[in-house]
mmCIF file of C-alpha atoms in Angstrom:
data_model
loop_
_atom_site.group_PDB
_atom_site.id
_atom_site.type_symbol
_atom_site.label_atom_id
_atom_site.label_comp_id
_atom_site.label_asym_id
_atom_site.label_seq_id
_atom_site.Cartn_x
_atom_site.Cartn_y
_atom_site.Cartn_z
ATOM 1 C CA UNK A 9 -54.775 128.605 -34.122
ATOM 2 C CA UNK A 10 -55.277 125.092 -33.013
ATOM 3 C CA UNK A 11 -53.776 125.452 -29.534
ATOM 4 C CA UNK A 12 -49.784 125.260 -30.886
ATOM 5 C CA UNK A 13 -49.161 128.905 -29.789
ATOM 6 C CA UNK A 14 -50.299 128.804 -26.430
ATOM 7 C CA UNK A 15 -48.233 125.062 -26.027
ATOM 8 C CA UNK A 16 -45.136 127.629 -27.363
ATOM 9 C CA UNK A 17 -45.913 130.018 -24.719
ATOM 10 C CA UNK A 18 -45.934 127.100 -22.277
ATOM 11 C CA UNK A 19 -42.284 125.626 -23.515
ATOM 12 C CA UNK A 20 -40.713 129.053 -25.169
ATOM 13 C CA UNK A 21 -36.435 128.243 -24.771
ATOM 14 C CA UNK A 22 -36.384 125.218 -22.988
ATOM 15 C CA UNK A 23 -35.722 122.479 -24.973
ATOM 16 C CA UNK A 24 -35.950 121.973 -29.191
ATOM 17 C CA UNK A 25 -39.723 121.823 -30.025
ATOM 18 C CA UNK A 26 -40.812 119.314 -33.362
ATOM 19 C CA UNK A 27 -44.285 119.753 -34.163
ATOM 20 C CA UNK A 28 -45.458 116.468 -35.747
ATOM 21 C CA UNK A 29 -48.624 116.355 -38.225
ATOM 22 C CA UNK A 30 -50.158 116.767 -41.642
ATOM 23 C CA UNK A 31 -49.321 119.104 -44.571
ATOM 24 C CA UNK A 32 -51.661 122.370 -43.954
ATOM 25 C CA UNK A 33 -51.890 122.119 -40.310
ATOM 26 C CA UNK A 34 -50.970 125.369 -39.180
ATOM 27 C CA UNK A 35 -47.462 124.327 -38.299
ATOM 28 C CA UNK A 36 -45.408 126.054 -40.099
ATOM 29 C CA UNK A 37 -47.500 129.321 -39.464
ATOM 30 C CA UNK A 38 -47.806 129.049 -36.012
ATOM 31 C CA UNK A 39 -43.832 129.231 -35.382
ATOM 32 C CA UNK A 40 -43.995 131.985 -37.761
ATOM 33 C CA UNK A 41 -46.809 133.537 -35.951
ATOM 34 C CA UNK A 42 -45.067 133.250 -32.143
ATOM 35 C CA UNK A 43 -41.829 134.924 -33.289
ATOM 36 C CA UNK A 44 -43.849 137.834 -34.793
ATOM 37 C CA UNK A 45 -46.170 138.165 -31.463
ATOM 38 C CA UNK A 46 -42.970 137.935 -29.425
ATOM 39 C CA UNK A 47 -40.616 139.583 -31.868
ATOM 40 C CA UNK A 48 -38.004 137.121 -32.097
ATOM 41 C CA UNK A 49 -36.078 136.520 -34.991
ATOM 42 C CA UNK A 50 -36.697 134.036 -37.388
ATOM 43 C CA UNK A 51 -34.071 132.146 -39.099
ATOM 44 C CA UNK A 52 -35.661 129.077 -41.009
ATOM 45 C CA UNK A 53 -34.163 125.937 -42.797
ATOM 46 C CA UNK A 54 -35.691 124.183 -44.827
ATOM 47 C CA UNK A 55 -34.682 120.806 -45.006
ATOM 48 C CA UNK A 56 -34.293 118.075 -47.753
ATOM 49 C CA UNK A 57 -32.076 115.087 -48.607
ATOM 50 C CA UNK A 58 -29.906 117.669 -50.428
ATOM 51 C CA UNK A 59 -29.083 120.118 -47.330
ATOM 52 C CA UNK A 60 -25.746 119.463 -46.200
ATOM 53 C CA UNK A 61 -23.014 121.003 -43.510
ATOM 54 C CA UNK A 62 -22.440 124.143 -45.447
ATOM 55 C CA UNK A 63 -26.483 125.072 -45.361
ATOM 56 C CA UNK A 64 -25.964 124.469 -41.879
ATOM 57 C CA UNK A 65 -22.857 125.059 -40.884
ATOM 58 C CA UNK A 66 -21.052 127.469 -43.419
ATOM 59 C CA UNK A 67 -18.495 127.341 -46.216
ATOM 60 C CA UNK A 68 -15.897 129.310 -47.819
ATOM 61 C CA UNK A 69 -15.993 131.367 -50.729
ATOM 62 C CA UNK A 70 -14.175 133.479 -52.948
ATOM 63 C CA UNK A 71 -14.818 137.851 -53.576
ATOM 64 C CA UNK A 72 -12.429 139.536 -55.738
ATOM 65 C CA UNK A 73 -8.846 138.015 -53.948
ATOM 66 C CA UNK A 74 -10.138 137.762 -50.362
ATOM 67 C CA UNK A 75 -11.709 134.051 -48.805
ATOM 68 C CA UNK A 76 -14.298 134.346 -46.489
ATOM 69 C CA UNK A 77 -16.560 132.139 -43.964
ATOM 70 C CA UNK A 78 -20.255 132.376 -45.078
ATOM 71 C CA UNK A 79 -22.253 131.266 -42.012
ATOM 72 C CA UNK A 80 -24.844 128.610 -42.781
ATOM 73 C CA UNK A 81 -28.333 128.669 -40.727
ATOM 74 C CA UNK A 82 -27.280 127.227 -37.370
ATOM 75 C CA UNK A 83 -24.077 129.648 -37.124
ATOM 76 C CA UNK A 84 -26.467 132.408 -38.380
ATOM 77 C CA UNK A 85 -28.976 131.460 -35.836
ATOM 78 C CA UNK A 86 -26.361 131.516 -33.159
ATOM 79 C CA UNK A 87 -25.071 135.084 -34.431
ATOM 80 C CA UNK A 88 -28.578 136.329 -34.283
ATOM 81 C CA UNK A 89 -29.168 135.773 -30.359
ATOM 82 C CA UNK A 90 -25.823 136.977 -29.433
ATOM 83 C CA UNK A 91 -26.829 140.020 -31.129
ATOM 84 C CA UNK A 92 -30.240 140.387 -30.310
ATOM 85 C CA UNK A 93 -30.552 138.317 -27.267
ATOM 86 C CA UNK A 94 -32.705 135.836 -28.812
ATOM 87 C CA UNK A 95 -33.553 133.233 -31.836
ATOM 88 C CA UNK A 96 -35.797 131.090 -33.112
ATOM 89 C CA UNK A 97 -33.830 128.269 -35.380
ATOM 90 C CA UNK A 98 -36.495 126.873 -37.570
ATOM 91 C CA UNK A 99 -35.953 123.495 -39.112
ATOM 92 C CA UNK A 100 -38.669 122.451 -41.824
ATOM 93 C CA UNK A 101 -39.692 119.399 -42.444
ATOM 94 C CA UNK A 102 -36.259 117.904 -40.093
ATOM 95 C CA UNK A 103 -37.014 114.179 -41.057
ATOM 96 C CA UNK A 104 -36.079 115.049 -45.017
ATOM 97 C CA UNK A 105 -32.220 115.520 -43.406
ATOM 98 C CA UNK A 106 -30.357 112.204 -43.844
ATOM 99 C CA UNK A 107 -28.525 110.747 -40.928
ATOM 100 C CA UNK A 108 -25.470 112.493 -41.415
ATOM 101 C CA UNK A 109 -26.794 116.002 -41.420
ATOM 102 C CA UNK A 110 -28.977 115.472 -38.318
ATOM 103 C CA UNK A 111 -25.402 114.537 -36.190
ATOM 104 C CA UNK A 112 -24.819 117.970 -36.968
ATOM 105 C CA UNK A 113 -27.835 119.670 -34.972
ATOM 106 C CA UNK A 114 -26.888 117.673 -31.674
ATOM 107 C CA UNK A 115 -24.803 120.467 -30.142
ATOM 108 C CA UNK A 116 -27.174 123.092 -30.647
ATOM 109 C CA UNK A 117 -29.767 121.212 -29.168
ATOM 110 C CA UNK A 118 -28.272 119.974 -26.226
ATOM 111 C CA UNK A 119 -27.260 122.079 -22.859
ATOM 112 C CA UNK A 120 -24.074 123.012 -24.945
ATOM 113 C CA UNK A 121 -25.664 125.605 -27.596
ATOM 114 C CA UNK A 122 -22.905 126.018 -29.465
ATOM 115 C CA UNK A 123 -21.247 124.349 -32.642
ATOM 116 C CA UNK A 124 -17.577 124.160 -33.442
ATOM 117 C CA UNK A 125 -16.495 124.656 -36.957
ATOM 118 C CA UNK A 126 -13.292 122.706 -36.887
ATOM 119 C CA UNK A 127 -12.150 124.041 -40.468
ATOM 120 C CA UNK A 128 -11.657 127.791 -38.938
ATOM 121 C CA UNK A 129 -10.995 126.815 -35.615
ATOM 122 C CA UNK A 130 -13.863 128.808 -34.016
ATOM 123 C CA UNK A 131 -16.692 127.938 -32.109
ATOM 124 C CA UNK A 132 -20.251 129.266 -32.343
ATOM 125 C CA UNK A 133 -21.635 129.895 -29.196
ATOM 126 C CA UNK A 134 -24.413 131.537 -27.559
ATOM 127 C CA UNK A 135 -23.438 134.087 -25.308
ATOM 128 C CA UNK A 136 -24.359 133.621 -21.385
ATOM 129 C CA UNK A 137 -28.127 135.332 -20.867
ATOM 130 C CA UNK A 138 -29.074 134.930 -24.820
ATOM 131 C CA UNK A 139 -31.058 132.465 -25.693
ATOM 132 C CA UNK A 140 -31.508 130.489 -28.887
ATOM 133 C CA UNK A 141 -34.902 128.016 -29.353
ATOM 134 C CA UNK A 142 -34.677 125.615 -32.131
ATOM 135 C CA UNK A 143 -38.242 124.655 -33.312
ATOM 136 C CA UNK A 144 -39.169 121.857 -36.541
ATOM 137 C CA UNK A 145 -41.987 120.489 -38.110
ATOM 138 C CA UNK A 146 -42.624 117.415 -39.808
ATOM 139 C CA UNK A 147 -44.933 115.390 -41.372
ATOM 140 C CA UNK A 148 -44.721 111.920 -40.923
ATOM 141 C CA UNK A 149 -46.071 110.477 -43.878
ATOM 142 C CA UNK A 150 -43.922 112.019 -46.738
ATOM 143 C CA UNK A 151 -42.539 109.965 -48.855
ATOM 144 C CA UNK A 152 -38.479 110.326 -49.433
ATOM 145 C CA UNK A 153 -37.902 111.187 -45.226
ATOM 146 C CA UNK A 154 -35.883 109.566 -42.975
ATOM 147 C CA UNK A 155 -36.347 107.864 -39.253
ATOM 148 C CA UNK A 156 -34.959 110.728 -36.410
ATOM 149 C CA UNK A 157 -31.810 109.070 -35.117
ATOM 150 C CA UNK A 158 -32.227 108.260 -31.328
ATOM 151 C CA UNK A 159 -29.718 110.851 -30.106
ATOM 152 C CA UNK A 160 -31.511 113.922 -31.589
ATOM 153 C CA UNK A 161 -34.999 112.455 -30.134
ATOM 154 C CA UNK A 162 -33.857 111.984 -26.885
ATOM 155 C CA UNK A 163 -33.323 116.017 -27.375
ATOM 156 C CA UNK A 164 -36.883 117.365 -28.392
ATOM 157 C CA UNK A 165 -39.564 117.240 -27.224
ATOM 158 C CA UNK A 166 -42.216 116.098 -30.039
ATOM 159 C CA UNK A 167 -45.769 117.343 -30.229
ATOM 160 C CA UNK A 168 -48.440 115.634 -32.048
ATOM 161 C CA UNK A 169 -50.574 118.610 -34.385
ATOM 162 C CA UNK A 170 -53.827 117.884 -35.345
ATOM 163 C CA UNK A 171 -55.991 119.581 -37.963
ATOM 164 C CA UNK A 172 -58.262 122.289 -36.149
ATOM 165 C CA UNK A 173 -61.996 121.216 -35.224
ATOM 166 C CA UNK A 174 -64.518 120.811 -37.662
ATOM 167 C CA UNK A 175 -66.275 123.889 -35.892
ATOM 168 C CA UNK A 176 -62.981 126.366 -36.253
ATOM 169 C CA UNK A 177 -62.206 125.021 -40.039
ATOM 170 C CA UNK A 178 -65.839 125.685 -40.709
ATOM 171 C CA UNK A 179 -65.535 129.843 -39.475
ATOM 172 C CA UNK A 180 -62.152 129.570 -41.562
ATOM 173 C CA UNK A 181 -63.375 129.014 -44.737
ATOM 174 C CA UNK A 182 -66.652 131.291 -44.184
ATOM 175 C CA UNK A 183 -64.070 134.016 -42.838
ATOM 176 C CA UNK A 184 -62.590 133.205 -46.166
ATOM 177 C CA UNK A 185 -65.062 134.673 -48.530
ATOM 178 C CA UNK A 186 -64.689 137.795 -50.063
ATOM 179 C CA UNK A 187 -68.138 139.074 -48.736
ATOM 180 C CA UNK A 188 -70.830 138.145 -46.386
ATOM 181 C CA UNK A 189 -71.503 134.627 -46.810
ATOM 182 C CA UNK A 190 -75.295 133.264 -47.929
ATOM 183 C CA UNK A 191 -76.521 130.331 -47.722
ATOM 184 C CA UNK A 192 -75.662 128.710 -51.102
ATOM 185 C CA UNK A 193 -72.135 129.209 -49.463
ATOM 186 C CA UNK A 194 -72.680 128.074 -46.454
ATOM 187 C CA UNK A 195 -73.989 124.919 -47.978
ATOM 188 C CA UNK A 196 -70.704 124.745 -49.895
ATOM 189 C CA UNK A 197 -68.763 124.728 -47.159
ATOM 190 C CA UNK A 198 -70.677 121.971 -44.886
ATOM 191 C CA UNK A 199 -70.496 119.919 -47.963
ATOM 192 C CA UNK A 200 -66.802 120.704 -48.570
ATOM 193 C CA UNK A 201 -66.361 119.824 -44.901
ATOM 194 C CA UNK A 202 -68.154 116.546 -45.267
ATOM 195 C CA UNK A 203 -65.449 116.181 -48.627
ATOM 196 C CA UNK A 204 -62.514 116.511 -46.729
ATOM 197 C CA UNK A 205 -63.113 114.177 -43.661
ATOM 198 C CA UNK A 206 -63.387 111.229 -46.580
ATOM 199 C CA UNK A 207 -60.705 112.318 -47.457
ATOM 200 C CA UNK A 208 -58.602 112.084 -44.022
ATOM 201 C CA UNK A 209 -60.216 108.793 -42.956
ATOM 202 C CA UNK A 210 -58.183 107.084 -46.143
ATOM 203 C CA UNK A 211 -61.260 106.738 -48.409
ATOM 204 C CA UNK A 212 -60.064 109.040 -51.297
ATOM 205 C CA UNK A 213 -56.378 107.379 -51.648
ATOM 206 C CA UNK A 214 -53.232 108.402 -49.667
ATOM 207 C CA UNK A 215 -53.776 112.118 -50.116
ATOM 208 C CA UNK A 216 -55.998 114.033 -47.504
ATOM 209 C CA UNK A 217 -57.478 117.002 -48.105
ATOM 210 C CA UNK A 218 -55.789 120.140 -45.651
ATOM 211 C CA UNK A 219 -57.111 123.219 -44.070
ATOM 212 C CA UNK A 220 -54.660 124.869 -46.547
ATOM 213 C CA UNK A 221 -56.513 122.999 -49.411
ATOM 214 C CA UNK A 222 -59.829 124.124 -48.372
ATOM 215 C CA UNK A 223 -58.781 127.646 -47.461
ATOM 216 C CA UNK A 224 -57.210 127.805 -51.248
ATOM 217 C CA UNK A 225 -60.620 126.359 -52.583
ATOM 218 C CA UNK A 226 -62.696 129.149 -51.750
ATOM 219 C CA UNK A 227 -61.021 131.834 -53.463
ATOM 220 C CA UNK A 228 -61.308 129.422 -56.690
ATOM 221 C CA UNK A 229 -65.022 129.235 -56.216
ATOM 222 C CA UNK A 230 -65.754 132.643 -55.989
ATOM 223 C CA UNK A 231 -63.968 133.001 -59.317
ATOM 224 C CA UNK A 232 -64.363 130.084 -61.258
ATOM 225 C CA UNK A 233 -67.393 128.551 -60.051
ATOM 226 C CA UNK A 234 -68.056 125.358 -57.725
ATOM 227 C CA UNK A 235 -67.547 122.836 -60.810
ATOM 228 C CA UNK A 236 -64.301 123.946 -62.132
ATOM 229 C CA UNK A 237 -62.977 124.865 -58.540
ATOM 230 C CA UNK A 238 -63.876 121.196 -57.384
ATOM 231 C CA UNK A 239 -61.915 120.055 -60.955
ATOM 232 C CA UNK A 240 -59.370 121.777 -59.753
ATOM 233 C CA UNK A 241 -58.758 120.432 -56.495
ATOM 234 C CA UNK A 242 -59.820 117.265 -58.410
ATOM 235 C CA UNK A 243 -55.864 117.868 -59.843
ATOM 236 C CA UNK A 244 -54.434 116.965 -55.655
ATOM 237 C CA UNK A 245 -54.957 113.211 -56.676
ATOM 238 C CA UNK A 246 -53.050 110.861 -59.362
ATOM 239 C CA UNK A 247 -53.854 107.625 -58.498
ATOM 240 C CA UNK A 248 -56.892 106.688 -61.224
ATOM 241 C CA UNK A 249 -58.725 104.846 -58.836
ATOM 242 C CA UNK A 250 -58.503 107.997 -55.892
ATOM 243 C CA UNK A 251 -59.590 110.686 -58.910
ATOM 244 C CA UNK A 252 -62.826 108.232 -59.512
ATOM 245 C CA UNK A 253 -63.415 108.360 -55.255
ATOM 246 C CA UNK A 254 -62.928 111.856 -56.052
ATOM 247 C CA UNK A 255 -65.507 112.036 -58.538
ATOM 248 C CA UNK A 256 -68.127 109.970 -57.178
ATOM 249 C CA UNK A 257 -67.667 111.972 -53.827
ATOM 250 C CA UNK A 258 -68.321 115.305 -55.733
ATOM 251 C CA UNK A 259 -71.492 113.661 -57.182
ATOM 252 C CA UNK A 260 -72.552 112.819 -54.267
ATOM 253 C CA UNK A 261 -71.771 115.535 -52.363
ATOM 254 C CA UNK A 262 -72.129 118.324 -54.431
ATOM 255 C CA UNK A 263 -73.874 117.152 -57.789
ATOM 256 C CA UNK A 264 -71.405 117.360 -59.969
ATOM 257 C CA UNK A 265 -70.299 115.176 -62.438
ATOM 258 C CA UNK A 266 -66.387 116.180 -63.342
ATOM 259 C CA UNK A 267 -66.041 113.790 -65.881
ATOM 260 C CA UNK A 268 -67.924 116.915 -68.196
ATOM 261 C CA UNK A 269 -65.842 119.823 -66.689
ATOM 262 C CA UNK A 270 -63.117 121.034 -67.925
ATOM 263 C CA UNK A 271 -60.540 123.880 -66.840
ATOM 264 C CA UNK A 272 -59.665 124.682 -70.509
ATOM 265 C CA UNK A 273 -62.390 124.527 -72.872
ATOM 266 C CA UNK A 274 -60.239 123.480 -76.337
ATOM 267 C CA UNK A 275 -61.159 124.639 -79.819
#
């Protein structure tokens, strides 16, 4: 935990929460995390340019010769904390909505806490003494996202998430071997450490190495071995000029040259 569930203790079901920061941050777990320690339900979006007002809202359909409503995540949500008391509305990744389909969170993030469905004449809302908390991520530097239109900022407040100290991600990735850890590994991991700060200061391209990365890594070089696990995290990069940073890193780093490994050996 890099401090996000204690700041969620702090602000728990007063206004919408966005946790800003990089992929493999903890974000995502964290929200996760507070709802199971606090056993609140969950109900989670996840956004894109292609979720529209029936993911979040609802839409008919057809069974046998009756029509029904289907509720979409933000009625859903607001069905859960009538019935439970409480709910957690998790949007991720809210800047891949367009314009059009953030309008639609305003209500339910706002003093009103409710959403009207105009095409069954009902409105959603949350019952007085239940609560519902709506809490997003994002990550500012995806490509294909969109700018947070003013109204639904002035709504949220937005947290900037960090990756964890170097001194935490180091215990998570020895925590992360299978066994006791010795001091080839150990060596690894400084070294991996050292790999992924070049990485996050811009010097290996536009794509920096996360905790999630380096948690994933670990497992691979317990079974495959340090060269092919560094070829495969070697795969994270496209640009031609980032894989030779890559590379030259590794050799430096770690003495390997990846230019002679391969994942699959071919006939």
């Amino acid at each position: 935990d890099t401090g996000i569930l204690d700041l969620m203790d702090n602000l728990a079901w007063r206004r919408p929460l966005l946790l800003k920061g990089p992929k493999g941050s903890g974000k995502t777990l964290a929200i996760e995390q507070w709802c199971a320690r606090q056993g609140v339900p969950l109900v989670r979006q996840d956004c894109s340019d292609d979720v529209s007002s029936k993911d979040l809202i609802g839409s008919y359909g057809i069974e046998g010769d009756n029509v029904y409503f289907g509720l979409g995540s933000i009625t859903t949500a607001i069905e859960t904390a009538n019935r439970e008391g409480g709910c957690v509305l998790g949007l991720e990744e809210l800047n891949t909505l367009p314009s059009k389909s953030q309008k639609l969170l305003n209500s339910i993030c706002d003093f009103r806490q409710s959403l009207a469905v105009a095409k069954i004449g009902k409105v959603f809302k949350v019952k007085p003494g239940h609560r519902i908390w709506v809490v997003g991520t994002m990550n500012p530097n995806y490509s294909g996202t969109y700018g947070l239109n003013e109204d639904l900022r002035s709504r949220w407040g937005l947290v900037n998430v960090g990756y964890m100290s170097e001194e935490k991600e180091r215990q998570l990735l020895r925590n992360a071997f299978s066994s006791p850890i010795n001091s080839a590994q150990t060596n690894v991991v400084d070294r991996l450490l050292q790999l992924a700060s070049a990485s996050r200061t811009g010097r290996l391209g536009d794509y920096a190495l996360s905790t999630r990365d380096l948690a994933d890594f670990i497992p691979d070089y317990e079974v495959l071995g340090l060269p092919k696990a560094l070829k495969l995290l070697e795969g994270k990069y496209e640009d031609e000029d980032a894989i030779k940073d890559f590379q030259g890193q590794c050799q430096t780093l770690f003495t390997v040259n990846l230019q002679e490994v391969k994942l699959i050996d071919h006939v």
